[in-house]
Short mmCIF file of C-alpha atoms in Angstrom, two decimals:
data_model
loop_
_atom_site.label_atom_id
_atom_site.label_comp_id
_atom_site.label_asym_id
_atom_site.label_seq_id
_atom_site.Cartn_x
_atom_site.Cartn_y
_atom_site.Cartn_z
CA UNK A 1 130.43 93.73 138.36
CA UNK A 2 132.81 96.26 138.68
CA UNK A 3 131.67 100.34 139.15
CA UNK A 4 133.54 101.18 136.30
CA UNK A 5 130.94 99.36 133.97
CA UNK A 6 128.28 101.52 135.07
CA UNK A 7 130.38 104.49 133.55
CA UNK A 8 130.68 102.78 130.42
CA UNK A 9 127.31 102.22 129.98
CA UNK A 10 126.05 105.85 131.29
CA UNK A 11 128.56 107.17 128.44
CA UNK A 12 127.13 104.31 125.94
CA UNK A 13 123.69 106.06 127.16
CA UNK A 14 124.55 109.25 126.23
CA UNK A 15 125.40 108.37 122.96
CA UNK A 16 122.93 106.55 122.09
CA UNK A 17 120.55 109.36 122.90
CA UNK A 18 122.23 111.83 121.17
CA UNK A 19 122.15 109.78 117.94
CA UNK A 20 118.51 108.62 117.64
CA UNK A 21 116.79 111.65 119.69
CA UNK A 22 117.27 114.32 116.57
CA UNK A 23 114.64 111.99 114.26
CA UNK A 24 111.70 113.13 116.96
CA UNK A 25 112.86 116.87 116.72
CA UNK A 26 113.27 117.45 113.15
CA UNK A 27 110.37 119.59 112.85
CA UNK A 28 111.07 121.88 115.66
CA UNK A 29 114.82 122.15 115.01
CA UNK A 30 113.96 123.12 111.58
CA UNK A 31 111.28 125.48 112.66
CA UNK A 32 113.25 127.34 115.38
CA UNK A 33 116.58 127.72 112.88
CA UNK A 34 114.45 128.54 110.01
CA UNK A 35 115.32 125.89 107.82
CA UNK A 36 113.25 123.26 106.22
CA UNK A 37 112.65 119.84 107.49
CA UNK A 38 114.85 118.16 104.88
CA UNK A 39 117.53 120.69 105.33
CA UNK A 40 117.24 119.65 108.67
CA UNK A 41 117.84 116.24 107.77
CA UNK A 42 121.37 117.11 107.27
CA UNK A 43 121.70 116.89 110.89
CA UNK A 44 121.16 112.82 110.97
CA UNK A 45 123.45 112.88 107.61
CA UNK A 46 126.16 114.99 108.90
CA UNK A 47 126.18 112.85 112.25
CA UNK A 48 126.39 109.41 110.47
CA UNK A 49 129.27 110.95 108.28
CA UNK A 50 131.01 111.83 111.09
CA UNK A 51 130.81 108.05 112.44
CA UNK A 52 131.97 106.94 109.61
CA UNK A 53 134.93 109.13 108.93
CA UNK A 54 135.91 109.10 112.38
CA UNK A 55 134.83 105.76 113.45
CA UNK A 56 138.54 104.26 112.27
CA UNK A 57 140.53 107.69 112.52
CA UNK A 58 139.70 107.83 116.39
CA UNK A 59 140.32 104.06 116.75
CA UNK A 60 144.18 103.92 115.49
CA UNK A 61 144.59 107.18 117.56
CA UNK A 62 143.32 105.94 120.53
CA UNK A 63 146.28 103.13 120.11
CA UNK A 64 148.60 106.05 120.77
CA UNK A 65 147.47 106.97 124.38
CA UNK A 66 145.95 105.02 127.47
CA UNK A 67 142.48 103.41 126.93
CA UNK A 68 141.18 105.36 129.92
CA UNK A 69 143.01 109.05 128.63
CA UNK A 70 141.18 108.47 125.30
CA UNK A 71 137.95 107.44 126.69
CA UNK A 72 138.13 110.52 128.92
CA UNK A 73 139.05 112.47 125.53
CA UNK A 74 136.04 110.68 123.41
CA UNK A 75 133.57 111.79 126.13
CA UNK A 76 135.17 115.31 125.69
CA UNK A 77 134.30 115.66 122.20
CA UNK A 78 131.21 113.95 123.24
CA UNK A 79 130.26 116.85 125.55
CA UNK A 80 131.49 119.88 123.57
CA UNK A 81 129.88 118.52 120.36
CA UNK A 82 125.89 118.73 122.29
CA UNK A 83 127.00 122.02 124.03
CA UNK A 84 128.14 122.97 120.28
CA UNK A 85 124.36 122.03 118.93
CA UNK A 86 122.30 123.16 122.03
CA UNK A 87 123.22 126.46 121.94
CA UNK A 88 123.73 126.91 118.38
CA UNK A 89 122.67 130.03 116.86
CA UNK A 90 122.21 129.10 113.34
CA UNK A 91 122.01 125.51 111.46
CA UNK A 92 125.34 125.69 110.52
CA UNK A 93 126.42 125.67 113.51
CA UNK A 94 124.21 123.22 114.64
CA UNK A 95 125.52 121.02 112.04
CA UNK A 96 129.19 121.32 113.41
CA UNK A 97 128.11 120.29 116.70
CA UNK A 98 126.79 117.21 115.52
CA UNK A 99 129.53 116.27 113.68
CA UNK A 100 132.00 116.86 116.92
CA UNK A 101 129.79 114.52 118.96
CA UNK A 102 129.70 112.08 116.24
CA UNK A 103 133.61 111.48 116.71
CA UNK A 104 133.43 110.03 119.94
CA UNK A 105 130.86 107.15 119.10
CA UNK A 106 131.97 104.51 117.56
CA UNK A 107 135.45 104.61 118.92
CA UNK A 108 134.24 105.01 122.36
CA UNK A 109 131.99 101.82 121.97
CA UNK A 110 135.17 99.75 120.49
CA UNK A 111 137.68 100.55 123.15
CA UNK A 112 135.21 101.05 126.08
CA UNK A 113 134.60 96.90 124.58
CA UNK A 114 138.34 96.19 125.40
CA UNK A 115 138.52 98.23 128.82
CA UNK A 116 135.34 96.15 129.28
CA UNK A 117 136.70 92.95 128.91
CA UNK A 118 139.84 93.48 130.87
CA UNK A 119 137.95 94.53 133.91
CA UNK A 120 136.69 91.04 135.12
CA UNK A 121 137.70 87.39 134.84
CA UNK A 122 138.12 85.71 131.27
CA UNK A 123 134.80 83.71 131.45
CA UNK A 124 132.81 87.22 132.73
CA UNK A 125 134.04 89.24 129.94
CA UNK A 126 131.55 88.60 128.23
CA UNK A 127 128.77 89.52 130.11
CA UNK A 128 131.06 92.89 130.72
CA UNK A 129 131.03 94.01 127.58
CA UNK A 130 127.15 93.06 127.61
CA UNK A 131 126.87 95.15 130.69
CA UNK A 132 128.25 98.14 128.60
CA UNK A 133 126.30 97.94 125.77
CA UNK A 134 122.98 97.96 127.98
CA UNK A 135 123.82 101.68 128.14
CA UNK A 136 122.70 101.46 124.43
CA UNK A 137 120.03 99.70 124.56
CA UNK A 138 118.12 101.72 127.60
CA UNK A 139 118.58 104.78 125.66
CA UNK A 140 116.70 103.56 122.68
CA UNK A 141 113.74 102.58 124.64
CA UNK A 142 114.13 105.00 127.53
CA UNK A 143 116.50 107.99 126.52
CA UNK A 144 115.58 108.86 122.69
CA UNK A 145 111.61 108.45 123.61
CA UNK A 146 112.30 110.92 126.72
CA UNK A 147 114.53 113.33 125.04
CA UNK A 148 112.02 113.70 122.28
CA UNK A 149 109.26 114.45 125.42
CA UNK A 150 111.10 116.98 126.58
CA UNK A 151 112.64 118.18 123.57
CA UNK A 152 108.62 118.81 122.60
CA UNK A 153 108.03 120.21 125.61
CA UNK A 154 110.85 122.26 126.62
CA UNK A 155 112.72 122.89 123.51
CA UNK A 156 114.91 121.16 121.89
CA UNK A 157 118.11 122.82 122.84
CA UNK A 158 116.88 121.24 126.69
CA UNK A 159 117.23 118.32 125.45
CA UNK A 160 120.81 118.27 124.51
CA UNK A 161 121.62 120.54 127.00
CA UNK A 162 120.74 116.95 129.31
CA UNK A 163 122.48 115.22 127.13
CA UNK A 164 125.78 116.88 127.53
CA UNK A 165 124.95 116.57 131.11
CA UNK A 166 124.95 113.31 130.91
CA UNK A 167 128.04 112.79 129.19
CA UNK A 168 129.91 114.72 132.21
CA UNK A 169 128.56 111.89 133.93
CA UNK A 170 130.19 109.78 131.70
CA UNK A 171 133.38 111.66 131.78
CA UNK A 172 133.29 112.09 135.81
CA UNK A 173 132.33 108.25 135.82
CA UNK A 174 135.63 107.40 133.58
CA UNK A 175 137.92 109.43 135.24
CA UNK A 176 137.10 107.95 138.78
CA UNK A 177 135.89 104.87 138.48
CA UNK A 178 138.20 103.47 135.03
CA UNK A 179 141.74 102.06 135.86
CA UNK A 180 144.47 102.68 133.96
CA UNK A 181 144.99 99.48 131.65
CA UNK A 182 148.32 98.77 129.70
CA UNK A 183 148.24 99.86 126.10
CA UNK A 184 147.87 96.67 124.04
CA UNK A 185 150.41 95.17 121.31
CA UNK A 186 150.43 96.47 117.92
CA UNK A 187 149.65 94.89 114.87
CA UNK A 188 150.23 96.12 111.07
CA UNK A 189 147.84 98.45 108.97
CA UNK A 190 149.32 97.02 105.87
CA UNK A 191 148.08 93.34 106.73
CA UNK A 192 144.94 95.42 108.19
CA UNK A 193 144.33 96.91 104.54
CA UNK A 194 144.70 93.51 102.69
CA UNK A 195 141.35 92.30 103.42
CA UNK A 196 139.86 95.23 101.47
CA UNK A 197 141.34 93.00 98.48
CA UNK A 198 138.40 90.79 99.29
CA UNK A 199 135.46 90.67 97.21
CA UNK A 200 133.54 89.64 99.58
CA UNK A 201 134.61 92.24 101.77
CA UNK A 202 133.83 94.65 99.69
CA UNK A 203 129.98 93.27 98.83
CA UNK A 204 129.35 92.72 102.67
CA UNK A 205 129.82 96.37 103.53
CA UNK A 206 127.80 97.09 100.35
CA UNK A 207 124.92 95.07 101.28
CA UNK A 208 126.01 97.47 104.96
CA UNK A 209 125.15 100.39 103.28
CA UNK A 210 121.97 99.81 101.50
CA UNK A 211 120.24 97.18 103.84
CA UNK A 212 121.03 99.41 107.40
CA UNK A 213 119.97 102.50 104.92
CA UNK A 214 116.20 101.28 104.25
CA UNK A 215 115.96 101.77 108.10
CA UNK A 216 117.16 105.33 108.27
CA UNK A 217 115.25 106.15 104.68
CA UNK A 218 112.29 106.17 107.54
CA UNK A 219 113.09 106.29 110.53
CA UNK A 220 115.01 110.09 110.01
CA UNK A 221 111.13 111.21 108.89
CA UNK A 222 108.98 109.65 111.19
CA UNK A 223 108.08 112.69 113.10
CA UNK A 224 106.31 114.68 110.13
CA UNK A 225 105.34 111.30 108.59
CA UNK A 226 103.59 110.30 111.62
CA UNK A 227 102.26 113.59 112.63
CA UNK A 228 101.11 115.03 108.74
CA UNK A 229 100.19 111.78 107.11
CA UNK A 230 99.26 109.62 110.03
CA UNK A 231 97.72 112.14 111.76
CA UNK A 232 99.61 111.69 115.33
CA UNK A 233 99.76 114.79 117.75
CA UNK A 234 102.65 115.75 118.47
CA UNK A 235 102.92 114.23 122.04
CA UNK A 236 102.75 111.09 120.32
CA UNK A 237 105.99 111.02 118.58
CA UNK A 238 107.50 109.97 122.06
CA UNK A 239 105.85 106.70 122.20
CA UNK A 240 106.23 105.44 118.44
CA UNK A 241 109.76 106.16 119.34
CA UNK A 242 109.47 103.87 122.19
CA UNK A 243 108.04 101.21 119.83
CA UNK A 244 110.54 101.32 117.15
CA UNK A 245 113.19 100.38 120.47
CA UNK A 246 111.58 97.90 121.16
CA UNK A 247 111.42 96.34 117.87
CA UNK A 248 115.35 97.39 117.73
CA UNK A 249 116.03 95.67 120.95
CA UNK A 250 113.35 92.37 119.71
CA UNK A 251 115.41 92.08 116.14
CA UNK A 252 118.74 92.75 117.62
CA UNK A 253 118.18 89.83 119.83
CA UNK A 254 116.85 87.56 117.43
CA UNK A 255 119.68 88.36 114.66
CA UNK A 256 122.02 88.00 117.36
CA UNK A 257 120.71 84.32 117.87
CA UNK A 258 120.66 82.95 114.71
CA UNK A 259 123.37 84.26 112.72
CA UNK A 260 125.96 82.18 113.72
CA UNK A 261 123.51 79.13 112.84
CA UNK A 262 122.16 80.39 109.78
CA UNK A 263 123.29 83.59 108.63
CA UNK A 264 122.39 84.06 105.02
CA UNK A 265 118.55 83.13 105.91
CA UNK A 266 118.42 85.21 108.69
CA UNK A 267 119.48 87.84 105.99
CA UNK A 268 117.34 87.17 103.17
CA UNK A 269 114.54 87.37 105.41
CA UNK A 270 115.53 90.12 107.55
CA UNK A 271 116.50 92.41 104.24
CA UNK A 272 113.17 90.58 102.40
CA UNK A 273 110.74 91.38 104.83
CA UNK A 274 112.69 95.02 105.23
CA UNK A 275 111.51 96.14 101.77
CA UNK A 276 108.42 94.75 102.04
CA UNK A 277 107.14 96.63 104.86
CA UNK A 278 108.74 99.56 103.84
CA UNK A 279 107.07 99.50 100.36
CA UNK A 280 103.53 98.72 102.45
CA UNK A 281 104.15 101.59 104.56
CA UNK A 282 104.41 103.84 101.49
CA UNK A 283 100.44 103.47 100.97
CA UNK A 284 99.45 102.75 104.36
CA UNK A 285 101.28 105.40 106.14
CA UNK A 286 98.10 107.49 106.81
CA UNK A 287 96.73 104.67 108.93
CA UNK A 288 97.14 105.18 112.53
CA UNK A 289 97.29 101.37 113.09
CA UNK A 290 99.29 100.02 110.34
CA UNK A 291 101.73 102.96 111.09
CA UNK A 292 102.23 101.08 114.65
CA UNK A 293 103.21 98.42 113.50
CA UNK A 294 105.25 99.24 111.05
CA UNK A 295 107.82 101.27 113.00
CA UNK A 296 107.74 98.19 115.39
CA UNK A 297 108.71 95.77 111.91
CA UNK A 298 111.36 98.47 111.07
CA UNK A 299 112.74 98.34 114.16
CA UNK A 300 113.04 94.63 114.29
CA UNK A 301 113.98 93.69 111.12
CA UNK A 302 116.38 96.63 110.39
CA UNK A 303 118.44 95.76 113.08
CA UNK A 304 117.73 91.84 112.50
CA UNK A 305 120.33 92.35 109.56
CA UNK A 306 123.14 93.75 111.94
CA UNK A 307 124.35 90.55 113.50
CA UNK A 308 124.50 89.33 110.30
CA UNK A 309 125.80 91.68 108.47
CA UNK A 310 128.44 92.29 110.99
CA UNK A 311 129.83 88.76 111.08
CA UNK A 312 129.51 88.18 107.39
CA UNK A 313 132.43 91.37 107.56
CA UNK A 314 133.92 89.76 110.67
CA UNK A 315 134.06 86.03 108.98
CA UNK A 316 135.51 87.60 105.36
CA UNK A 317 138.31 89.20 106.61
CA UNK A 318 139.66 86.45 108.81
CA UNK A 319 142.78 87.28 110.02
CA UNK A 320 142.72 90.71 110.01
CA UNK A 321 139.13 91.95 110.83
CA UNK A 322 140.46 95.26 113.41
CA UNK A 323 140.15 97.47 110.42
CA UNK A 324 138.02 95.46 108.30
CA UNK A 325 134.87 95.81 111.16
CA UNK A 326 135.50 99.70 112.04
CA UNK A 327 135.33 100.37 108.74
CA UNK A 328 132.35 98.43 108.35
CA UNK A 329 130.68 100.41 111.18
CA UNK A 330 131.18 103.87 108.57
CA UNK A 331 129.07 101.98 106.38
CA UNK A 332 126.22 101.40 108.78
CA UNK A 333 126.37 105.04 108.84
CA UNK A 334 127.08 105.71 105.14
CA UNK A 335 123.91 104.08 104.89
CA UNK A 336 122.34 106.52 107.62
CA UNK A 337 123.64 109.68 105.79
CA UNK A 338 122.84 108.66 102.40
CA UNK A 339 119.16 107.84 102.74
CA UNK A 340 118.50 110.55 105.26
CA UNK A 341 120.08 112.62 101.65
CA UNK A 342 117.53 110.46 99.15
CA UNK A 343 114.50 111.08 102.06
CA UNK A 344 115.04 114.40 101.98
CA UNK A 345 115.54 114.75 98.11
CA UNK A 346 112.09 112.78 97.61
CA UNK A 347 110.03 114.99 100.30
CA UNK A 348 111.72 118.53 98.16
CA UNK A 349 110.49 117.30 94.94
CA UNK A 350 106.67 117.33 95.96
CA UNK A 351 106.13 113.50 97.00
CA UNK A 352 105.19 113.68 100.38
CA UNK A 353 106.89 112.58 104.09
CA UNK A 354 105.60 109.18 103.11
CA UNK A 355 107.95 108.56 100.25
CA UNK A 356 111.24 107.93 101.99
CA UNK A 357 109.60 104.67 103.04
CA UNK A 358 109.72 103.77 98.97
CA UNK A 359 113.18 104.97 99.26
CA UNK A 360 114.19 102.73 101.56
CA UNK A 361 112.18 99.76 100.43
CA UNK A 362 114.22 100.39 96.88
CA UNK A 363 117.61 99.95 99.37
CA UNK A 364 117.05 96.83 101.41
CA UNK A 365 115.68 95.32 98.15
CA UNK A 366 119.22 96.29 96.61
CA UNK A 367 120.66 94.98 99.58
CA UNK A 368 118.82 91.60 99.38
CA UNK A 369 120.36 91.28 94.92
CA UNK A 370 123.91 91.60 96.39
CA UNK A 371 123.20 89.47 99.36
CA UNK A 372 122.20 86.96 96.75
CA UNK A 373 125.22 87.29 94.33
CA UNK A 374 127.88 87.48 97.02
CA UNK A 375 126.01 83.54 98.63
CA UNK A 376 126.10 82.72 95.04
CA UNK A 377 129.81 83.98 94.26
CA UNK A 378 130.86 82.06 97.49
CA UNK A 379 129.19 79.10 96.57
CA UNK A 380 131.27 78.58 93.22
CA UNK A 381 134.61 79.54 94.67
CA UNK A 382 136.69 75.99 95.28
CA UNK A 383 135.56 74.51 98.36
CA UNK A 384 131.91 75.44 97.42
CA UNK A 385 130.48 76.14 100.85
CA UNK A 386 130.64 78.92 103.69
CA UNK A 387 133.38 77.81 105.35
CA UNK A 388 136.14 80.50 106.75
CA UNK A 389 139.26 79.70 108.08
CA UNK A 390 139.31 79.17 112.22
CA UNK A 391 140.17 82.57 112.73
CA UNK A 392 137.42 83.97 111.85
CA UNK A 393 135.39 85.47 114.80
CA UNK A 394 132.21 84.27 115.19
CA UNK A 395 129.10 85.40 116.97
CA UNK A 396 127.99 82.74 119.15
CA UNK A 397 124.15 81.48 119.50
CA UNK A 398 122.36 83.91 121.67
CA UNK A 399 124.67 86.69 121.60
CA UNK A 400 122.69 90.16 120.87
CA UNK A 401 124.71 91.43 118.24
CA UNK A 402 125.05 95.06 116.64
CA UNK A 403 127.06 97.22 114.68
CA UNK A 404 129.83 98.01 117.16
CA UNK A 405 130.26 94.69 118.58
CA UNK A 406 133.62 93.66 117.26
CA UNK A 407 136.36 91.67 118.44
CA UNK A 408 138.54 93.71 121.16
CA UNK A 409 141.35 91.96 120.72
CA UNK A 410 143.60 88.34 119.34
CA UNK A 411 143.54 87.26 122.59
CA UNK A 412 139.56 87.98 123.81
CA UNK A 413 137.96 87.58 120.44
CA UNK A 414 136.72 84.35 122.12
CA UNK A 415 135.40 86.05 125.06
CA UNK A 416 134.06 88.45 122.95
CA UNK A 417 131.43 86.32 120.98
CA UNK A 418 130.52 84.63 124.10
CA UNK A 419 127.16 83.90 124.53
CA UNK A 420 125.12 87.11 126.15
CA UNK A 421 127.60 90.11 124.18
CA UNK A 422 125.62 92.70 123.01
CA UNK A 423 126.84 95.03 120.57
CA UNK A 424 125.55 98.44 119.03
CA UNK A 425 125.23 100.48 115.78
CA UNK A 426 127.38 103.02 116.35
CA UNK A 427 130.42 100.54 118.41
CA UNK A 428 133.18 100.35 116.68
CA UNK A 429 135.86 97.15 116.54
CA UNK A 430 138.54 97.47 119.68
CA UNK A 431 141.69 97.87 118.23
CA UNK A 432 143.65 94.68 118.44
CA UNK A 433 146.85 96.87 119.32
CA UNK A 434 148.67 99.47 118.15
CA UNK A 435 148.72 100.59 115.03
CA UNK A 436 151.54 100.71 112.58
CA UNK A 437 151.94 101.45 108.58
#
């Protein structure tokens, strides 16, 4: 595999961290900046808004430059954004640092994809772009549970202070080891746009929204849920982390599997068994046990929904899914922002850190109703079945899917879906070419 790879995926490391590490330090970012741990919450909701709005800004802008000059620039942002929040004096300012790191990711995961691709032989792309989203992957099972240790330990402004590190890593990594690749050809933001026309569109990145959002309803509280209901020390924060990656990385994988085979079962039962555990966790939240294994089932079947969910998108707006699928990855994060808003709302109005876990049980349910009446819509449309015309892009069996993964471009969507791609959460779709209204 070529060394510029291992760039890729120590900037897709980075950013992974830098996204998921803030849920374990919630309490002591609050405490040290005086605010309260729901205002803090702001910080997971101001990052995910920042995907979102930037997700598909930074993607048609990085059609104007070289691939290599704007991943160079992402990792920029990248870096100034934790420097921004490490040594922030106030929350405010805070805030604004996560919101400049927040730029980079998703665009940096969809054309890092298509630098990915271009670097090896058309039946190892592939396994490229897989090689790249490892990055991801490590830092959710090695990277957010670390950062949290040290952030515990250390302080928290240590920890992104390492992060930022890391992305000059990243940055150092692009710079030397990235060649330059010629900018790809354009196609039109008006035929882009059409596919917004789609009902179906539209109720895919819905059920986006409110199934991805039962995850983060949690997930952004699990440090004082754990630690004042569950009755966790502090220390072990790190280590449920660690087990919520690894049910990320086991649901990921399984999604990823069967969602070209059978993707509205894998969804009703994903986004079924979502709500379920969440609502369970609501009363059981003060056992030590049950509390295990419920991060673990979060884990898995929150991101069991994202190969899924990201192909129903990907299969809807055949023909023109470039904008279609970045957009799409905003709404993973509108769903991050909006229940980390609800969680927070709950835990201010005197019901406890447990309650965002009812929260998001009450959005994967409402994920599951328009999963059911968009299957049912499709079913009564003329042709009567799932069927999508032959350009859609499909995820092949086996592939580990996630919210980035998207096609890089006409020509490699094939290689793209190949068996063995892994995709990510914050990745956004590779622009097919340049942009144009």
């Amino acid at each position: 595999m070529p060394l510029a790879l291992l760039a890729l995926a120590m900037g897709a490391f980075g950013i992974g961290t830098t996204e998921f590490v803030i849920m374990g330090l919630l309490p002591q970012v609050g405490a040290d900046l005086g605010v309260s741990v729901p205002t803090a919450g702001f910080l997971v909701t101001g990052y995910a808004l920042g995907v979102m709005i930037g997700a598909p800004i930074m993607t048609v802008l990085g059609t104007k430059i070289s691939r290599k000059n704007m991943l160079m620039l992402l990792m920029g942002l990248f870096v100034l954004g934790n420097v921004i929040s490490a040594v922030a004096p106030v929350f405010a300012v805070m805030l604004i640092g996560r919101v400049v790191a927040s730029l980079a990711h998703g665009a940096f995961f969809g054309i890092g994809s298509v630098v990915a691709a271009e670097l090896v032989a058309p039946e190892k792309k592939a396994g490229a772009i897989s090689m790249m989203f490892t990055g991801l992957t490590v830092a959710n099972v090695v990277g957010v549970p670390l950062g949290t240790f040290v952030g515990q330990s250390a302080g928290w402004r240590v920890t992104f202070l390492i992060v930022a590190a890391l992305g000059v890593l990243g940055l150092v990594g692009v710079a030397a080891l990235v060649p330059d690749l010629p900018k790809p050809q354009g196609v039109r933001l008006r035929h882009e746009a059409a596919a917004f026309t789609n009902a179906q569109v539209v109720l895919a990145m819905a059920m986006t929204v409110f199934g991805f959002g039962g995850v983060f309803a949690a997930i952004t509280y699990i440090a004082p849920m754990t630690t004042e209901v569950s009755g966790f020390a502090d220390s072990s924060v790190t280590w449920l982390m660690v087990v919520f990656g690894l049910g990320m990385v086991a649901g990921n994988l399984v999604g990823g599997r069967f969602a070209d085979r059978r993707l509205m079962p894998v969804l009703y039962t994903a986004l079924g068994g979502l709500a379920l555990v969440l609502l369970l966790f609501t009363f059981l939240a003060s056992g030590k046990a049950a509390s295990v294994v419920a991060v673990f089932l979060i884990g898995a079947l929150g991101f069991a929904t994202v190969p899924p969910l990201q192909k129903r998108v990907l299969d809807q707006a055949h023909g023109a899914p470039t904008l279609a699928s970045a957009v799409n990855i905003g709404a993973f994060n509108l769903g991050n922002a909006l229940s980390a808003w609800l969680g927070g709302l709950v835990i201010s109005a005197g019901f406890g850190y447990a309650a965002p876990n009812a929260v998001g049980a009450v959005l994967a349910a409402a994920a599951l109703v328009l999963a059911v009446v968009s299957h049912r819509l499709e079913l009564r449309r003329p042709g009567g079945t799932t069927a999508v015309a032959s350009a859609a892009i499909p995820l092949a069996s086996g592939a580990a899917s996630d919210p980035g993964a998207v096609p890089a471009a006409a020509s490699d969507s094939a290689a793209a879906s190949d068996s063995g791609a892994a995709s990510d959460p914050g990745a956004v779709p590779a622009a097919a070419g340049t942009v144009r209204s």
